[in-house]
Amino acid sequence: MENEEIRKDGGIEAAAKDRVPVVALRGLVVLPGLIIHFDLNRAKSMRAVEESMMKDQRIFLVAQRKAEEDNPGFDGVYRMGCLAKIRQVTKLPENVMRVLVEGVDRGRLEEWIEEADYLAGVIETVESPQHLEGYEDDEEAVEREEEAMLRNLKEMFLEYATHFPRIGKSLLRRLEGGSGFGTLLDEMVENMPVSPEKKQEVLETVELGERYRVVSKILGEEIEVARIRAELNEQVRARMEKNQKEYMLREQMNYIREELGENTVMTDAQQFAQELEKLKAGKEVKEKIAKEIGRFKSLNQNSAESSVERGYLETLLELPWDKASRDNTDIGRAEEILERDHYGLEQVKERVLEFLAVRSLTKRGEGPIICLVGPPGTGKTSIARSVAEALNKKYVRICLGGVRDEAEIRGHRRTYVGAMPGRIVSGLKQAGVKNPLMLLDEIDKVSSDYRGDTSSALLEVLDGEQNSHFRDHYVEIPIDLSEVLFIATANTASDIPRPLLDRMEIIEVTSYTANEKFHIAKEHLLAKQLKKNGLDAGRLEISDGALKELIRSYTSEAGVRGLERRIGELCRKAARQILEQPKEEKHPEEGGQGKKPANKKRRADVSAAPIRITTRNLEKYLGKPKYSRDKANEKDEVGVVRGLAWTSVGGVTMQVEVNRMPGKGELKLTGQLGDVMKESAMAGLSYIRSVAEEYEVPEDTFTKYDFHIHIPEGAVPKDGPSAGITMATAMLSAITDTPVKASVAMTGEITLRGRVLPIGGLKEKLLAAKTAGIKTVLVPKDNTKDVEEISREIKGGLTVIPTETMDEVVNYAFARKTEGEAAGTV
């Protein structure tokens, strides 16, 4: 080969200058005497390798000055590089070439040649001396100098190897070998994790003495970095628990920032202090929080106690101690909102407007504590939301149904794991102000067990004289609840403990009449369900008659939840009918047959006539009627009396039947009656026996006959004293063989002396009587005041007669026979 000669070790030695293909390397420096592989993906670099393989396998490897430069020129690469011999070339997927090379000599790039598709250059070979210079044939001096340098390098490298054992072992074996001094220096730098710039500095240092000093400097710097790193690890390790890798890394970062003076991260304590400055709270509260922040600073940040203290401080800082919302003072606007959202509920609306008027005059924030008592579905919960909007208050709902732990109200003490504040404090935190409207839903459903009595914990909350200093076990600082407007709901007041009931202002939310349900459905429920089911007001029309029939035959409830579900069912069926209705289909009421076009996809006709639901086609959508109302008996009967009862879903009529049969004077009761009801029947029988002579009852009647009292619907439990006069009247009718007017119903408790005592739930009972077609209702005289408060809509068509004794009840109820004709025909 021209200008070349074969080296003894098999390599190819270039002449002083020669033209060789060039590969620019990014982030990599190749030193002579080493074997290394690297990957190429630039077209020019791969073409240069191919060109080299086709000739003599020589290639010049030079590092780029900027690794990110994609197409470097003569000024973009270093002048000193490495002449290498290609040992192996492997093609990899995705157009990548892996090249294995052996560094041969240092080379200097003299001229840059850009061929059509690869780089080449004129390279001057730089011979690397194998021995020190400057001793002029004094071989012994050279050997002593090299030996001293070699020993010094070994000592330094042994110290380096203590920090990097894996790198040190392989390199120590080479130090013990017989490699040349220059080759050893190159190998040492090549195997150390140093930057390409430092390796390039070694590559450009040709003279051995100077190269030794450069390598010694690099090795010393690496040893110092490793020593500092070890010191950092040792100092951090003293402050950390074992096997906490994440913690160690975080502490290393913090320590380095401290050493460099760059620790600008705000600590939790500083953040808490800043939030305390912005907090609207009294002096006592701020002093307590500041004390807790100081305690938090002294705790180990990784201890369990520190996390508990952090949660406690966050809770204190999030509470609205003195932060209040601005209430609405416009009574007109408040009344408008209440009337817009709810039909009826006059007592509730009146009480809210009274509160607003007093607030406007006194400028004081104390709110009433109201308890709404009534059957399910009568709007107790939803009216609270409307009240909050009318008064411009934040709304918080706390459901107490099934709550049996006192800590749910007062919170857990902080000594317990997982402690948290009670629901009252959590509600305040959620509202963000100290004067929200707080709804205590289902307050009659709270219970108690070995963990405490929940209703007793509510005593302090709902006492206007005490709740200004309510103490939560978790917060431990008095909290002012006097400005909170509490509204509680319950289905029955009898299940609320008396002390708790005494602290609340009771407002009865009674059952809705059929007319009220009609207006609610038409004005509120229908529009709500149309919107919920994606229907426009013009797409579905429900006639007034259909709504009334829906209320009468498809629902049986005191409220309107079932009614809303039925209206929603109509809307869903209408929505489906609209989507399934073909373009050509006509509405059934318009005479069309509604046949589906053959082999064509059905699609909704936006311009189709609206769906109309009337009393005629209501059954088509909802099926057969689900309920048939109890009706008054068609004729007067002996031993059959219509009573009135109250249930949690409204009033019902209850038929009492009595049979007299031969026996021994025993009284038999069936129909799943409770103890109170059984005692009322016994009291009624005792009264009848005491007045038997007045009604010309033979003396042996109560020894020769048994009496059986039965109340139908035996699967339904029944109890209470209000059926007393009903059972007594039925027994007296059976004993005297006197029919009872079918148009009369009655309710009232009986005593042994025949007095009629007052009862509750009168509105619901009268509503049930009117629905059943009863004309006359006998009620206790002491309930006259309740009758006067009932609306005319319910009393219309009813004759309500107050009674004080059983004689009056019998006088009105019995159908006396005069001149062979039965009186009291319906």
XYZ file of C-alpha atoms in Angstrom, residues 300-649:
350
model
C -39.149 15.480 63.868
C -40.688 15.945 60.443
C -40.796 12.205 59.818
C -42.442 11.175 63.065
C -46.060 10.078 63.327
C -46.736 12.878 65.806
C -45.629 15.445 63.243
C -48.230 14.288 60.705
C -50.938 14.416 63.405
C -49.907 17.954 64.370
C -49.846 19.018 60.706
C -53.406 17.763 60.190
C -54.549 19.551 63.356
C -53.028 22.870 62.250
C -54.548 22.560 58.785
C -57.988 22.034 60.376
C -57.622 25.053 62.682
C -56.488 27.303 59.838
C -59.340 26.196 57.553
C -62.114 26.915 60.068
C -64.098 30.174 59.547
C -63.608 31.617 63.036
C -64.764 35.178 62.344
C -65.527 34.927 58.636
C -69.222 35.440 57.851
C -71.289 35.793 54.703
C -73.567 38.772 54.113
C -77.207 37.773 54.525
C -79.982 38.946 52.243
C -82.165 41.627 53.864
C -84.682 41.953 51.022
C -87.830 40.271 52.324
C -89.547 40.619 48.960
C -86.825 38.732 47.140
C -86.710 36.023 49.828
C -90.483 35.534 49.607
C -90.265 35.353 45.818
C -87.646 32.575 45.965
C -89.630 30.575 48.520
C -92.855 30.841 46.488
C -91.003 29.971 43.287
C -89.542 26.724 44.588
C -92.336 25.326 46.778
C -96.108 25.206 46.779
C -97.737 25.326 50.208
C -95.560 24.980 53.353
C -96.952 28.312 54.524
C -95.804 27.933 58.148
C -92.182 27.352 57.137
C -92.159 30.313 54.754
C -93.777 32.555 57.347
C -91.224 31.615 60.027
C -88.278 32.260 57.689
C -89.631 35.675 56.722
C -90.156 36.495 60.414
C -86.519 35.597 61.108
C -85.411 37.806 58.249
C -87.501 40.709 59.512
C -86.081 40.406 63.044
C -82.541 40.176 61.662
C -83.062 43.360 59.634
C -84.282 45.245 62.706
C -81.860 43.971 65.362
C -78.747 43.456 63.183
C -77.984 40.412 65.353
C -76.936 37.086 63.943
C -78.572 34.581 66.287
C -80.600 32.177 64.189
C -83.623 30.071 65.148
C -83.433 26.310 65.573
C -86.308 24.887 63.550
C -87.449 21.263 63.285
C -89.668 20.323 60.342
C -91.776 17.273 61.207
C -93.799 15.490 58.568
C -94.183 12.429 56.336
C -91.552 11.531 53.706
C -91.631 13.378 50.410
C -93.327 16.541 51.675
C -90.408 18.845 50.820
C -88.687 19.205 54.192
C -85.161 18.784 52.840
C -85.699 20.773 49.647
C -87.272 23.724 51.478
C -84.061 24.066 53.502
C -82.078 24.557 50.297
C -84.538 27.216 49.139
C -84.321 28.956 52.509
C -80.527 29.074 52.155
C -80.880 30.680 48.725
C -83.532 33.122 49.957
C -81.315 34.247 52.841
C -78.116 34.170 50.754
C -76.526 31.653 53.131
C -74.128 28.816 52.480
C -75.925 25.458 52.571
C -74.556 22.442 54.451
C -76.436 19.155 54.801
C -75.582 16.708 57.576
C -77.403 13.383 57.412
C -77.913 11.932 60.886
C -79.763 8.786 59.823
C -78.120 5.776 61.478
C -75.483 7.834 63.335
C -74.831 6.123 66.668
C -71.414 7.369 67.767
C -71.137 10.524 69.871
C -67.787 11.263 68.197
C -69.637 11.825 64.904
C -71.001 15.028 66.479
C -68.267 16.073 68.920
C -65.246 14.661 67.048
C -62.503 12.299 68.215
C -59.825 13.246 70.682
C -56.442 13.811 69.038
C -54.828 11.006 71.028
C -56.557 8.462 68.774
C -55.068 7.302 65.488
C -57.053 8.690 62.572
C -58.813 11.286 64.753
C -60.921 13.869 62.943
C -63.359 16.657 63.847
C -67.084 15.987 64.189
C -69.674 16.570 61.503
C -70.644 19.990 62.833
C -67.080 21.338 62.583
C -66.579 19.592 59.233
C -69.743 21.286 57.988
C -68.438 24.699 59.038
C -65.140 24.004 57.291
C -67.027 22.962 54.161
C -69.189 26.101 54.226
C -66.215 28.410 54.761
C -68.296 30.867 56.849
C -69.479 30.844 60.460
C -73.135 31.623 59.643
C -74.309 28.977 57.143
C -77.649 27.200 57.048
C -76.996 23.746 58.458
C -79.583 21.066 57.724
C -79.660 18.220 60.255
C -81.511 15.648 58.164
C -83.394 12.719 59.740
C -82.737 13.825 63.317
C -85.286 11.282 64.548
C -83.185 8.415 63.134
C -80.158 8.894 65.423
C -79.469 6.052 67.832
C -77.175 5.263 70.739
C -74.983 2.384 71.877
C -71.991 1.753 74.155
C -70.036 4.498 72.366
C -72.369 7.212 73.594
C -75.741 8.827 73.011
C -75.780 10.876 69.796
C -78.932 12.784 70.707
C -77.333 13.897 73.987
C -74.351 15.258 72.058
C -76.780 17.324 69.969
C -78.181 19.027 73.081
C -75.304 21.503 73.254
C -75.362 22.088 69.495
C -79.066 22.968 69.409
C -79.215 24.992 72.609
C -79.162 28.697 71.756
C -77.804 29.537 75.227
C -74.850 27.129 75.023
C -73.813 26.737 71.394
C -71.875 30.010 71.345
C -69.071 28.047 73.059
C -69.422 24.613 71.475
C -66.388 22.423 72.157
C -65.336 19.825 69.649
C -63.085 17.124 71.133
C -60.677 17.386 68.202
C -60.481 21.184 67.885
C -60.391 21.826 71.661
C -61.133 25.526 71.112
C -64.655 26.944 71.729
C -66.536 27.429 68.458
C -69.402 29.905 68.064
C -72.475 28.229 66.538
C -74.932 30.936 67.593
C -75.039 32.454 64.100
C -75.695 29.130 62.370
C -79.296 28.710 61.181
C -80.125 25.110 62.121
C -83.013 23.360 60.377
C -83.689 19.778 61.434
C -86.051 17.337 59.729
C -87.914 14.361 61.143
C -90.736 12.067 60.121
C -92.216 11.892 63.597
C -91.600 13.920 66.728
C -92.349 10.944 68.973
C -88.955 9.373 68.157
C -87.008 12.482 69.199
C -85.878 12.507 72.861
C -87.841 15.011 74.922
C -84.871 17.213 76.000
C -83.766 17.540 72.381
C -87.305 18.221 71.190
C -87.641 20.956 73.800
C -84.721 22.885 72.279
C -86.261 23.107 68.808
C -89.138 25.062 67.332
C -91.458 22.434 65.841
C -93.197 23.182 62.552
C -95.599 20.531 61.269
C -95.233 19.760 57.561
C -98.438 17.878 56.932
C -99.529 15.656 54.091
C -100.442 17.236 50.779
C -104.025 17.247 49.622
C -104.892 15.989 46.155
C -105.299 19.604 45.006
C -101.879 20.557 46.424
C -100.283 17.567 44.711
C -101.917 18.605 41.448
C -100.486 22.126 41.650
C -97.029 20.834 42.687
C -96.995 18.369 39.803
C -98.126 20.935 37.268
C -95.956 23.841 38.409
C -92.794 22.066 39.544
C -92.468 18.319 38.983
C -93.497 18.187 35.325
C -91.009 20.860 34.211
C -88.254 19.231 36.292
C -88.801 15.793 34.746
C -89.099 17.173 31.205
C -85.691 18.799 31.585
C -84.194 15.709 33.232
C -85.342 13.463 30.364
C -84.310 15.818 27.553
C -87.806 16.818 26.456
C -88.981 20.268 25.448
C -92.170 21.621 26.913
C -93.880 21.266 23.526
C -92.937 17.621 22.974
C -95.066 16.166 25.777
C -98.432 17.398 27.014
C -100.157 15.926 30.073
C -103.731 17.047 30.602
C -105.031 18.214 33.979
C -107.394 15.261 34.079
C -104.487 12.842 33.512
C -102.515 14.425 36.347
C -105.466 14.105 38.719
C -106.027 10.490 37.709
C -102.315 9.850 38.156
C -102.509 11.205 41.715
C -105.694 9.307 42.499
C -105.002 5.866 41.012
C -101.224 5.486 40.699
C -99.884 6.991 43.937
C -100.676 6.561 47.603
C -98.468 8.741 49.749
C -98.380 11.822 51.898
C -95.657 13.497 49.834
C -94.886 13.683 46.129
C -91.837 11.428 45.613
C -93.881 8.595 44.103
C -95.778 11.125 41.993
C -92.496 12.502 40.634
C -91.336 8.979 39.762
C -94.571 8.340 37.867
C -94.213 11.587 35.909
C -90.607 10.597 35.164
C -91.879 7.237 33.875
C -94.273 9.033 31.523
C -91.423 11.227 30.254
C -89.150 8.240 29.617
C -91.843 6.392 27.685
C -92.575 9.539 25.697
C -88.867 9.985 24.898
C -88.671 6.443 23.601
C -91.835 6.898 21.560
C -90.418 10.065 19.981
C -87.215 8.285 18.927
C -89.025 5.212 17.607
C -91.646 7.213 15.725
C -90.958 7.087 11.916
C -91.096 10.213 9.768
C -94.331 9.061 8.114
C -95.991 8.037 11.352
C -99.001 9.997 12.521
C -100.164 10.417 16.060
C -102.805 7.812 17.029
C -105.252 10.567 17.911
C -104.868 11.969 14.384
C -106.024 8.744 12.786
C -102.701 7.372 11.573
C -101.888 3.669 11.863
C -98.210 4.271 12.578
C -96.798 1.585 10.258
C -93.043 1.410 10.019
C -91.553 1.803 6.516
C -90.141 -1.448 5.236
C -86.340 -1.938 5.288
C -85.690 1.649 6.399
C -84.001 2.797 9.550
C -86.413 4.470 11.952
C -85.575 8.020 12.856
C -87.204 10.636 15.009
C -89.326 13.279 13.341
C -88.475 16.583 14.995
C -91.548 18.236 13.490
C -93.950 15.501 14.659
C -96.997 16.425 16.706
C -96.454 16.447 20.481
C -97.384 13.397 22.509
C -100.579 14.019 24.466
C -101.407 12.043 27.579
C -105.004 12.176 28.750
C -107.217 10.120 31.021
C -108.064 7.945 28.009
C -104.526 6.793 27.204
C -102.908 7.083 30.657
C -103.378 3.362 31.253
C -101.451 2.650 28.037
C -98.328 4.250 29.535
C -98.566 3.242 33.178
C -100.608 0.041 33.078
C -103.575 -0.750 35.258
C -104.280 1.548 38.236
C -102.230 0.525 41.265
C -104.501 1.852 44.018
C -108.214 1.901 44.687
C -109.336 4.290 47.395
C -111.183 3.049 50.474
C -114.824 3.948 50.069
C -117.512 4.341 52.656
C -119.787 1.331 53.042
C -122.909 1.475 50.920
C -125.282 0.589 53.772
C -125.435 0.776 57.544
C -124.164 -2.381 59.246
C -124.163 -3.842 62.731
C -120.724 -4.138 64.370
C -118.885 -2.375 61.531
C -117.428 1.109 62.175
C -115.045 3.197 60.083
C -112.067 4.522 62.069
C -109.264 6.924 61.098
C -105.550 6.291 61.590
C -102.277 8.159 61.038
C -99.267 6.507 59.378
C -95.843 7.772 58.414
C -97.037 8.169 54.828
